[in-house]
Coordinates of C-alpha atoms in Angstrom, one line a residue:
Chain A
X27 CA 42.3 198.0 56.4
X28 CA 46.3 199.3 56.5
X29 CA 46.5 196.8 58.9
X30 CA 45.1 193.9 57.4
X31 CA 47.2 194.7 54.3
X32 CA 50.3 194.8 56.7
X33 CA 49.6 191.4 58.0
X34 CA 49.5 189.9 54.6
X35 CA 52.4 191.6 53.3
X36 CA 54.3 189.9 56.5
X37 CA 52.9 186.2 55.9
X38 CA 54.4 186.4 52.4
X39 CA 57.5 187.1 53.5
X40 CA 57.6 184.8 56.6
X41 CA 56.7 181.7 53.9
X42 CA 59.2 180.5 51.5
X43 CA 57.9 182.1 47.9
X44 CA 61.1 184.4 48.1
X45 CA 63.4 181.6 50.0
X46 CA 65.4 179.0 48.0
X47 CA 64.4 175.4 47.9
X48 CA 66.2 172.4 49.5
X49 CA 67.5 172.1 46.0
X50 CA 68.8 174.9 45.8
X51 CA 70.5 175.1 48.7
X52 CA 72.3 172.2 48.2
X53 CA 73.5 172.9 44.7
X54 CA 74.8 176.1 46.4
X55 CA 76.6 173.8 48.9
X56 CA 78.4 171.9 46.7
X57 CA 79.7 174.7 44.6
X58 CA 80.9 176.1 47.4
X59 CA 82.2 172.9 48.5
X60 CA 83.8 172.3 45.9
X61 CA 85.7 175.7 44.9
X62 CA 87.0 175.4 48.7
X63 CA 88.5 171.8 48.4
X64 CA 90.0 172.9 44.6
X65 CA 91.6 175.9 46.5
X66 CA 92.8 174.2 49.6
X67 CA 94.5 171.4 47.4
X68 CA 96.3 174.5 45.1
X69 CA 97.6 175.8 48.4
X70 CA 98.9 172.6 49.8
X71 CA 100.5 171.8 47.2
X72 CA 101.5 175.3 46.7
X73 CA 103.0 174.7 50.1
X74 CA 104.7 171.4 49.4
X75 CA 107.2 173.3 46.9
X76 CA 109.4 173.2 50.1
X77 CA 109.3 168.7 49.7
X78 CA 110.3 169.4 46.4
X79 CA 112.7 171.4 47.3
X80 CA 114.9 168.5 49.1
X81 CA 114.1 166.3 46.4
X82 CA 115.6 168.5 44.0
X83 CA 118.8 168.8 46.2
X84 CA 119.0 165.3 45.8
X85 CA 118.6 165.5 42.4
X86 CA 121.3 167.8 42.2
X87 CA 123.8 166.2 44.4
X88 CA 123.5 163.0 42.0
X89 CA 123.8 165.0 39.0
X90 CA 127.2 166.5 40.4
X91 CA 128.1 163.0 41.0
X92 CA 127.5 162.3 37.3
X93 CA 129.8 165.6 36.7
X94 CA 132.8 164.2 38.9
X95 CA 132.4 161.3 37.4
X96 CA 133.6 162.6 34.2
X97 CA 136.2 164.5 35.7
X98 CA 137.4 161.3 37.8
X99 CA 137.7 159.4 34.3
X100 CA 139.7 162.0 32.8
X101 CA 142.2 162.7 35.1
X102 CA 142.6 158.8 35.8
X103 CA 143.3 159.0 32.2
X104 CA 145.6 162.0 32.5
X105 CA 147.5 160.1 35.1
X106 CA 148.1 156.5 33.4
X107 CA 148.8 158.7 30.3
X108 CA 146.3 158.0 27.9
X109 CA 143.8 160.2 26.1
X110 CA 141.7 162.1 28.2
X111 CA 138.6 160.6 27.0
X112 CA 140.0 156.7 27.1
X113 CA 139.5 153.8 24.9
X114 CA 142.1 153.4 22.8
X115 CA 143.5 149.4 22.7
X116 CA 144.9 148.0 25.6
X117 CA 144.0 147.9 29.4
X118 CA 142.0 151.3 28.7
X119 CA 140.2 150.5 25.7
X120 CA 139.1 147.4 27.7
X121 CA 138.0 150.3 30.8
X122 CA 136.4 151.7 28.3
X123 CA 136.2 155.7 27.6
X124 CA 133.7 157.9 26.5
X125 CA 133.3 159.5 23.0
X126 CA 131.2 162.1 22.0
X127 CA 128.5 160.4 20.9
X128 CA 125.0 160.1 22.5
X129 CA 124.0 159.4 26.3
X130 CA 125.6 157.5 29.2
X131 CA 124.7 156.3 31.7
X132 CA 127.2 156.6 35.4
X133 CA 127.2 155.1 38.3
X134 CA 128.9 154.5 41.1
X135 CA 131.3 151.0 41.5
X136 CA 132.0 151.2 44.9
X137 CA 133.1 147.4 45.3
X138 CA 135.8 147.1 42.5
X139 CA 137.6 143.4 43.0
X140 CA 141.0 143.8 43.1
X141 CA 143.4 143.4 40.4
X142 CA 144.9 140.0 40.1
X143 CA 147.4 140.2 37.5
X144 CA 146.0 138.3 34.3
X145 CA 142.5 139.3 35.8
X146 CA 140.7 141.9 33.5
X147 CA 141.5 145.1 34.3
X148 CA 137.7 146.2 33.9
X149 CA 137.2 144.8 37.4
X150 CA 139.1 147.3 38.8
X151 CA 136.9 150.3 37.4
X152 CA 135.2 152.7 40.1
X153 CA 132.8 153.5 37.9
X154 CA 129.9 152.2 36.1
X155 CA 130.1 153.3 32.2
X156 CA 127.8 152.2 29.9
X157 CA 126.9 153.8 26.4
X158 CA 123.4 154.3 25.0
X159 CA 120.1 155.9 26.5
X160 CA 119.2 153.1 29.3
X161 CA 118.6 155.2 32.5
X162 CA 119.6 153.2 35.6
X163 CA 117.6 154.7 38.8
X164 CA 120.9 155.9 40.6
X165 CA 121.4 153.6 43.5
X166 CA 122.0 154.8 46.8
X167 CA 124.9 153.5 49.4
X168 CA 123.5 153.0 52.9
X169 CA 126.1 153.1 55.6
X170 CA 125.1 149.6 56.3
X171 CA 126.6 148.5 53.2
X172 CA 123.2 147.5 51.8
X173 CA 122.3 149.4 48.3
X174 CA 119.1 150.7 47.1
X175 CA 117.6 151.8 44.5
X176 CA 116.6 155.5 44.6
X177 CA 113.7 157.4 42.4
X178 CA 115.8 159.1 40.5
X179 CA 117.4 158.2 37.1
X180 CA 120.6 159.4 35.4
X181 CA 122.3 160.7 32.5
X182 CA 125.0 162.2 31.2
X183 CA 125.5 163.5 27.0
X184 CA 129.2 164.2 26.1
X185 CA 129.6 166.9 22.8
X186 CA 132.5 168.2 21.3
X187 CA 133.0 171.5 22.7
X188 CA 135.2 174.7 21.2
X189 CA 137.6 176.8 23.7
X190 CA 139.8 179.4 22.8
X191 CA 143.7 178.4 22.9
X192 CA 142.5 174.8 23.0
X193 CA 142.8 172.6 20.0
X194 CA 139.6 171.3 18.2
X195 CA 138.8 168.4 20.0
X196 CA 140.7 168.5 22.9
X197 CA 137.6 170.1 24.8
X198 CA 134.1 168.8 25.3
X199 CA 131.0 169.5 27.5
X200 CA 129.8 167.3 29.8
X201 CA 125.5 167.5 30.5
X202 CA 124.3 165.1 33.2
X203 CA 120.6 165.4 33.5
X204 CA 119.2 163.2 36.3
X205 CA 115.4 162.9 36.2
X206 CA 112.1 162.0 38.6
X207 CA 108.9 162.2 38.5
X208 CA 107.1 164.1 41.5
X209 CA 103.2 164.2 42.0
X210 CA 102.8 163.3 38.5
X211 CA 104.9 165.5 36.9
X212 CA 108.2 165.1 35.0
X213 CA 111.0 166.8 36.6
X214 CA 115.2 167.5 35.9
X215 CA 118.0 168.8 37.1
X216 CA 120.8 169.3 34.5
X217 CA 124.5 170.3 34.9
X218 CA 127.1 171.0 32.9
X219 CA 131.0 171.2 32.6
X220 CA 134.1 171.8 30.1
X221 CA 136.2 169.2 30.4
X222 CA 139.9 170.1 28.5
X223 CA 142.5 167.9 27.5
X224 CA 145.3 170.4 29.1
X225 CA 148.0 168.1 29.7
X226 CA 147.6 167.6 25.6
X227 CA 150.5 170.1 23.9
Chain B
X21 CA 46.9 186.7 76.4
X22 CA 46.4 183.2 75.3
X23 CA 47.6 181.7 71.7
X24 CA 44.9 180.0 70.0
X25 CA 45.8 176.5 69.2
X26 CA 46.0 175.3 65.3
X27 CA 47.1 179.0 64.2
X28 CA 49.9 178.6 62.1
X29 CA 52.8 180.7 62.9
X30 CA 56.2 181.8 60.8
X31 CA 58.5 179.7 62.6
X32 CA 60.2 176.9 60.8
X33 CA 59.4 172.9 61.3
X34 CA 62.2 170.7 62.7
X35 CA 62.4 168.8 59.5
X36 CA 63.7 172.3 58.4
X37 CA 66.1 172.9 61.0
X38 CA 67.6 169.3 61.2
X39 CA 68.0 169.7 56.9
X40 CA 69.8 173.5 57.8
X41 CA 71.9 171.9 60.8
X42 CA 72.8 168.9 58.5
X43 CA 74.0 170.9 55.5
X44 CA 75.5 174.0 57.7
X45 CA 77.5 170.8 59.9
X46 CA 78.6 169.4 56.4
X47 CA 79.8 172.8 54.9
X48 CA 81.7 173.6 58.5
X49 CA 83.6 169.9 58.4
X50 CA 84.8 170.3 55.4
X51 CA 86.1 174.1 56.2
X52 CA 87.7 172.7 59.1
X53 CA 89.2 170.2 57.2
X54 CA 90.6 172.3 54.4
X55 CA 92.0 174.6 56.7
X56 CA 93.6 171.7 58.9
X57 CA 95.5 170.6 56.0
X58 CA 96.8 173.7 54.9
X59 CA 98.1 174.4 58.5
X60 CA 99.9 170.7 58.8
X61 CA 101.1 171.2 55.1
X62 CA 102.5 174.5 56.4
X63 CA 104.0 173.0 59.6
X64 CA 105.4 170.1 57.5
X65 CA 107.3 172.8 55.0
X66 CA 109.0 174.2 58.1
X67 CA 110.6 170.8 59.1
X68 CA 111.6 170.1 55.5
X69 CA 113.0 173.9 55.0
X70 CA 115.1 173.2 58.2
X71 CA 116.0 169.6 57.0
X72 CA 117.2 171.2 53.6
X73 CA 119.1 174.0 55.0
X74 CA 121.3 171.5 57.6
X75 CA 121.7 169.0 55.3
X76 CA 122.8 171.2 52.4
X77 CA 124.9 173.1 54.8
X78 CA 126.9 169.7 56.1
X79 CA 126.9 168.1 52.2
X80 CA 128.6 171.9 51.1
X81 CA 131.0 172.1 53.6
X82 CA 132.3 168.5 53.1
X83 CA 132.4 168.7 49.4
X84 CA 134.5 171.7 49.2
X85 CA 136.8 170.2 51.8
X86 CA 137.4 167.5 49.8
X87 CA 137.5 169.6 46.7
X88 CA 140.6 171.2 48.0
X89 CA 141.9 168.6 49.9
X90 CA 144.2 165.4 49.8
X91 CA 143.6 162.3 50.7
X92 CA 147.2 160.6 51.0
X93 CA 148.3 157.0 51.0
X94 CA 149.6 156.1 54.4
X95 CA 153.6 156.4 53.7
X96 CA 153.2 160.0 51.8
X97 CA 151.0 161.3 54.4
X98 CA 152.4 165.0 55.2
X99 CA 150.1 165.3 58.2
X100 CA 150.7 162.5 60.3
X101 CA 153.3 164.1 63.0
X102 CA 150.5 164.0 65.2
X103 CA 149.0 160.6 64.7
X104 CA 152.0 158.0 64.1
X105 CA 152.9 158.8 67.5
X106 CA 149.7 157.6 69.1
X107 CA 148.2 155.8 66.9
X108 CA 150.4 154.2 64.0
X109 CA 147.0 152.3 62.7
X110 CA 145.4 155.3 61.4
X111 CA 147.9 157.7 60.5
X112 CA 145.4 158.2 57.3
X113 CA 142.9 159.5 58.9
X114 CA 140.6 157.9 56.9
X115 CA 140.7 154.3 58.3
X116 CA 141.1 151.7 56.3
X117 CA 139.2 148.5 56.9
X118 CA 141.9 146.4 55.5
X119 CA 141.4 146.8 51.8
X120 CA 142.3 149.4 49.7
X121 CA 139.4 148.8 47.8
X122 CA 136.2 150.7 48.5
X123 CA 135.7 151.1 52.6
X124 CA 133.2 152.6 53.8
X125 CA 134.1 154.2 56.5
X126 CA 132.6 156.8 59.2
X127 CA 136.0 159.1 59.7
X128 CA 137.8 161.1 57.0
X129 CA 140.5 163.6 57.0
X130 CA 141.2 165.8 54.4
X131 CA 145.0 167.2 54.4
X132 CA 146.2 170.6 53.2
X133 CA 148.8 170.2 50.1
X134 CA 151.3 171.9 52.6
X135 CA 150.7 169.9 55.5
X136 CA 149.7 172.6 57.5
X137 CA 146.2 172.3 57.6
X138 CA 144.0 169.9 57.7
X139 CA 139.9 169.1 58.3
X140 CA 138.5 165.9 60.0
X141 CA 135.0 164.4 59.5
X142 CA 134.2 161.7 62.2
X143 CA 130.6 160.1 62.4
X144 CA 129.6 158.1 66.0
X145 CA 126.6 156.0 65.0
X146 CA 126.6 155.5 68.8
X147 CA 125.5 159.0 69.6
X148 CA 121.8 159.4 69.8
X149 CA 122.1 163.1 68.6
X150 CA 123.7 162.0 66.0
X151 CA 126.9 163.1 66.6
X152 CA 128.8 164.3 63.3
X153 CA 131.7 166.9 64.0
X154 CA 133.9 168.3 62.1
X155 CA 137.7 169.2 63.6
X156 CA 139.6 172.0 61.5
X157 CA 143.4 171.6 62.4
X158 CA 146.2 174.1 62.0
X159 CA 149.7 174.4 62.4
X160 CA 152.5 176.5 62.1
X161 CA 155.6 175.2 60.2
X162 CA 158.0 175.1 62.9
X163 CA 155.6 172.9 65.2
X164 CA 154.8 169.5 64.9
X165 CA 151.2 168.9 66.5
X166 CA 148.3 170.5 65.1
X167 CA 145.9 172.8 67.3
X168 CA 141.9 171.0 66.3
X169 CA 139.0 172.9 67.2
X170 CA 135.7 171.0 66.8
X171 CA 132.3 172.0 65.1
X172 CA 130.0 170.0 65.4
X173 CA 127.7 169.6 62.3
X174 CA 124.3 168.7 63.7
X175 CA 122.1 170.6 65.3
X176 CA 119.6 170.1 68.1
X177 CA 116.5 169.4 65.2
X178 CA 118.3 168.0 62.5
X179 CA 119.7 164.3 63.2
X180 CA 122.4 162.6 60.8
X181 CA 121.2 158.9 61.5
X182 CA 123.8 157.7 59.0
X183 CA 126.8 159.0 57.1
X184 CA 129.8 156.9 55.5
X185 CA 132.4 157.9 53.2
X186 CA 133.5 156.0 50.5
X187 CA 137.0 156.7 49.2
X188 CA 138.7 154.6 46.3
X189 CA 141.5 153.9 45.9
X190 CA 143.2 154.4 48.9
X191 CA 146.2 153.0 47.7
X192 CA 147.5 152.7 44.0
X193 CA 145.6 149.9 42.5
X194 CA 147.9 149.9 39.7
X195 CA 151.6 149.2 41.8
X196 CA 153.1 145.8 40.7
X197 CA 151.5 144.0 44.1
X198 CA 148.2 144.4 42.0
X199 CA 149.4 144.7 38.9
X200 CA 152.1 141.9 38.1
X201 CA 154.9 143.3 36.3
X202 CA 154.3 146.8 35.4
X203 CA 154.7 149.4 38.2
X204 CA 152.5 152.6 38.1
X205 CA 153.2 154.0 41.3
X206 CA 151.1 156.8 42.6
X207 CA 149.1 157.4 39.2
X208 CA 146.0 156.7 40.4
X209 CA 143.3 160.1 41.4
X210 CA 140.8 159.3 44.2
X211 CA 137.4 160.4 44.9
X212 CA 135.3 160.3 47.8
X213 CA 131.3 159.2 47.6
X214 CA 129.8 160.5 51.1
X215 CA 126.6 159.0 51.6
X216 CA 124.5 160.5 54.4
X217 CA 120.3 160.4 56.0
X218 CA 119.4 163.4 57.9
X219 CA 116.3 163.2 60.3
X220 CA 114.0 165.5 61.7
X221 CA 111.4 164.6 64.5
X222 CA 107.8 165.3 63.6
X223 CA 106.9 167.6 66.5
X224 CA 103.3 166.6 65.6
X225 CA 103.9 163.4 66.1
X226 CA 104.1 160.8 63.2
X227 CA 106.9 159.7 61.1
X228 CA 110.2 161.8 60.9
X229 CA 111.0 163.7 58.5
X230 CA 114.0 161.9 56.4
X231 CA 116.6 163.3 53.7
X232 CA 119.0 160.6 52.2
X233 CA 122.1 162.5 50.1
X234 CA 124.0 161.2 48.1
X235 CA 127.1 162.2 46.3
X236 CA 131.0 162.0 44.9
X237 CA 133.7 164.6 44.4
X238 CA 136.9 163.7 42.6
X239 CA 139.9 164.7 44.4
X240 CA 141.4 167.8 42.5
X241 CA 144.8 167.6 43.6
X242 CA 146.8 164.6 42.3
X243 CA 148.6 161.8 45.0

């Protein structure tokens, strides 16, 4: 009788009542599945922060660029005499300077025609100024002379800035901000400078 | 002893085991491929961490060189004892291509305020390793030629496929030759764009890891 009792005890567990189903297992599967591939993809692209990395020391060598831009302007002005942020009437008002008033956008005029006299003067700017919150993509200078557009856009905010010993106005900071977008996302680098009108009395 | 045929024993069917084998082959391919992902996204972090470190290193040392350098119309050159003897075409050593107005060019020198020191860049497309070096020159004041030693800026992973420099204006763009009547002479402040792709082989195989820089420094010290 313990015997027989033992045998039966054995076929129950050797059928499925206490197994899981096909169903079952599946759903199982796929949860599991699933969790692995979401965690695999946070890794990688935990991992990838190092692709971002060079992008963003892209980024930042453009936004310097932006930076000595400003500084280019201003000591071109400092040289030809005229104020430090240009405009004005003249051969520099036509260059055009920069106020402090909203966005700009910089770039890089690295084939400036020559200066014919009579010819306007503009022609001979290295750089790019233009007023107003239209972000170029900064454009890149291959070695073979071709230029391309890059990802990555630019711009630059001038405000009125306050220095000790310097007289009100005769300072101002200089933001440039150059922006991408990187596996969906938004991205920025931003730098900034104090630009001072020293060679004013 | 003998098995009596028809008894039903607690083994499993083969429908059974080709549904387990199917499901545990599934779950095993796509462990295999999670984890080969994560290992070439690992590998490819490794070439871009090296990629950012040499090209970061070559972009910082050439932007402070030109931050505290000169770059010097031919005439007003103060470090050309060495060159207008040999070589009266590029005694600024960054060569012009017969226009003072934006050349791109592939060698740049960067002079010392004193003279006494200066730093060349020089890019050979031709070289397959991709052969930027960079020549720091000294001198003493009583001696006219410079003693170079040369360092050369790539390495044996990191290729620079490409690198120009872009300096304007070379010459004053504002002298009477330009500018009619009225002579500015020497009031004009350069800067220098460098423009550069660094390359790293895929030791995997597949594309090559690229890096394209970009960037300008205004000259701080006035011509």
């Amino acid at each position: 009788m313990e015997f027989q009792r033992f045998k039966k005890l054995l076929s129950s567990v050797a059928s499925n009542k206490s197994g899981f189903t096909l169903t079952e297992v599946l759903v199982g599967v796929l949860v599991l599945s699933v969790s692995i591939v979401t965690t695999t993809n946070f890794l990688v692209s935990m991992i990838r922060s190092n692709l971002a990395n060079t992008t963003s020391l892209q980024a930042y060598y453009y936004t310097q660029e932006g930076i000595e831009a400003f500084r280019n302007m201003r000591d071109t002005h400092f040289m030809h005499n005229v104020n430090y942020r240009g405009g004005g009437v003249g051969f520099w008002g036509a260059l055009g300077g920069f106020e402090t008033d909203g966005p700009y956008t910089v770039g890089l005029n690295l084939a400036p025609s020559p200066i014919a006299s009579g010819e306007n003067i503009s022609g001979s700017a290295s750089w790019k100024l233009s007023a107003g919150d239209v972000h170029e993509n900064v454009k890149f200078y291959k070695t073979t002379g071709d230029i391309s557009d890059t990802d990555f856009k630019r711009s630059c905010v001038v405000e009125d800035y306050e220095v000790d010993d310097v007289a009100e106005g005769n300072a101002v900071l200089v933001t440039c901000m150059t922006f991408w977008e990187e596996y969906g996302r938004d991205r920025e680098v931003s730098l900034s400078t104090i630009l001072t009108d020293w060679k004013h009395e | 002893m003998r098995l009596a045929r028809g008894v039903r024993r607690g083994g499993f069917t083969l429908i059974e085991m080709l549904v387990a084998m199917a499901i545990f082959m599934v779950f095993t391919g796509i462990m295999i491929t999670s984890y080969m992902s994560i290992v070439k996204a690992l590998n490819g972090a490794e070439e871009y961490r090296i990629l950012y470190a040499e090209a970061r290193h070559i972009f910082d040392v050439m932007t402070d060189s030109a931050r505290g350098g000169v770059v010097y119309p031919e005439e007003r050159f103060p470090c050309n004892a060495e060159f207008s003897a040999t070589d009266s075409s590029s005694v600024v050593k960054v060569v012009l291509a017969n226009s003072k107005f934006a050349p791109r060019e592939t060698e740049l020198e960067f002079c010392a305020k004193d003279g006494l020191n200066k730093v060349k860049f020089t890019f050979d497309d031709v070289s397959e390793d991709g052969g930027l070096v960079m020549t720091e020159y000294t001198r003493s004041n009583l001696d006219e030629n410079f003693i170079g030693k040369e360092v050369d800026l790539y390495s044996d992973e990191v290729r620079v496929t490409s690198f120009s420099f872009y300096v304007w204006p070379l010459k004053n763009p504002f002298s009477s030759e330009n500018f009619g009547s009225s002579n500015l002479a020497n009031t004009f402040h350069p800067k220098v764009t460098f423009s550069a792709v660094f390359e790293k082989d895929n030791p995997r195989g597949g594309d090559p890891f690229e890096l394209q820089l970009q960037t300008t420094i205004s000259l701080r010290t006035y011509n």
